[in-house]
Amino acid sequence: MDSLLATPKIPDKMRVLCGRCRVPFREKIKNMREGFQTQCPNCNRLITFSSDSADLGVQRAMTEARRIRNGGAAAAVYGGGTERL
């Protein structure tokens, strides 16, 4: 019964879609800040996380990571929020 009332766990990793090879990989949310760079594990392309990136996969990941870090996902789960998860 306690597990039903427990607060949902906030994820620590997020799925990012590579713009070149279109293969998803997971990156830590705490690393996904403006200017952070990582390589795609599949094609070794250097991906720079920026909110004004031309890559839609990077933009989507940055938006979701910002929302999770700011508590937007938790607020939507507990009501009051009209956002969809």
Coordinates of C-alpha atoms in Angstrom, one line a residue:
M1 CA 0.0 0.0 0.0
D2 CA 2.9 2.4 0.8
S3 CA 4.2 1.9 -2.7
L4 CA 1.0 3.3 -4.2
L5 CA 1.3 6.5 -2.1
A6 CA 5.0 7.0 -2.7
T7 CA 6.1 10.0 -4.7
P8 CA 7.2 9.2 -8.3
K9 CA 11.0 8.9 -8.8
I10 CA 12.5 11.7 -10.9
P11 CA 14.6 10.2 -13.7
D12 CA 18.3 10.8 -13.7
K13 CA 18.8 10.1 -17.4
M14 CA 17.0 11.2 -20.5
R15 CA 16.8 9.9 -24.1
V16 CA 18.5 11.9 -26.7
L17 CA 18.0 11.3 -30.5
C18 CA 21.2 11.7 -32.6
G19 CA 20.6 14.0 -35.5
R20 CA 22.9 12.1 -37.9
C21 CA 22.3 8.4 -37.3
R22 CA 18.8 8.8 -35.6
V23 CA 19.8 6.3 -32.9
P24 CA 18.6 7.2 -29.4
F25 CA 21.0 7.2 -26.5
R26 CA 20.7 8.2 -22.8
E27 CA 22.5 11.1 -21.1
K28 CA 22.4 12.3 -17.5
I29 CA 20.0 15.2 -17.0
K30 CA 22.5 17.0 -14.7
N31 CA 25.0 17.1 -17.7
M32 CA 22.5 18.5 -20.1
R33 CA 23.3 22.2 -19.7
E34 CA 23.9 25.0 -22.2
G35 CA 27.3 24.3 -24.0
F36 CA 27.7 20.7 -22.8
Q37 CA 29.2 18.4 -25.5
T38 CA 29.0 14.6 -25.8
Q39 CA 29.6 12.1 -28.5
C40 CA 26.9 9.8 -30.0
P41 CA 27.9 6.3 -29.0
N42 CA 26.8 4.9 -32.3
C43 CA 28.3 7.3 -34.9
N44 CA 30.7 9.4 -32.7
R45 CA 29.2 12.7 -33.9
L46 CA 29.9 15.5 -31.4
I47 CA 26.6 16.8 -30.1
T48 CA 26.5 20.2 -28.4
F49 CA 23.6 20.9 -26.2
S50 CA 22.2 24.3 -26.8
S51 CA 18.6 25.7 -26.6
D52 CA 19.0 27.4 -30.0
S53 CA 20.4 24.2 -31.8
A54 CA 19.2 23.4 -35.2
D55 CA 18.8 19.7 -34.2
L56 CA 15.3 19.0 -33.1
G57 CA 16.3 16.0 -30.9
V58 CA 18.7 18.3 -28.9
Q59 CA 16.1 21.0 -28.5
R60 CA 13.5 18.5 -27.3
A61 CA 16.0 17.0 -24.8
M62 CA 17.0 20.4 -23.5
T63 CA 13.4 21.4 -23.0
E64 CA 12.5 18.2 -21.2
A65 CA 15.7 18.3 -19.0
R66 CA 15.0 21.9 -18.0
R67 CA 11.4 21.0 -17.1
I68 CA 12.5 18.0 -15.0
R69 CA 15.2 20.0 -13.2
N70 CA 12.8 22.8 -12.4
G71 CA 10.1 20.4 -11.0
G72 CA 7.6 20.8 -13.8
A73 CA 7.2 17.1 -14.2
A74 CA 6.4 16.6 -10.6
A75 CA 3.9 19.5 -10.6
A76 CA 2.1 18.0 -13.5
V77 CA 1.9 14.6 -11.8
Y78 CA 0.4 16.0 -8.6
G79 CA -2.3 18.0 -10.3
G80 CA -2.7 21.6 -11.0
G81 CA -0.6 21.3 -14.2
T82 CA -2.2 21.1 -17.6
E83 CA 1.0 19.8 -19.2
R84 CA 1.2 16.3 -20.6
L85 CA 4.1 14.1 -19.6

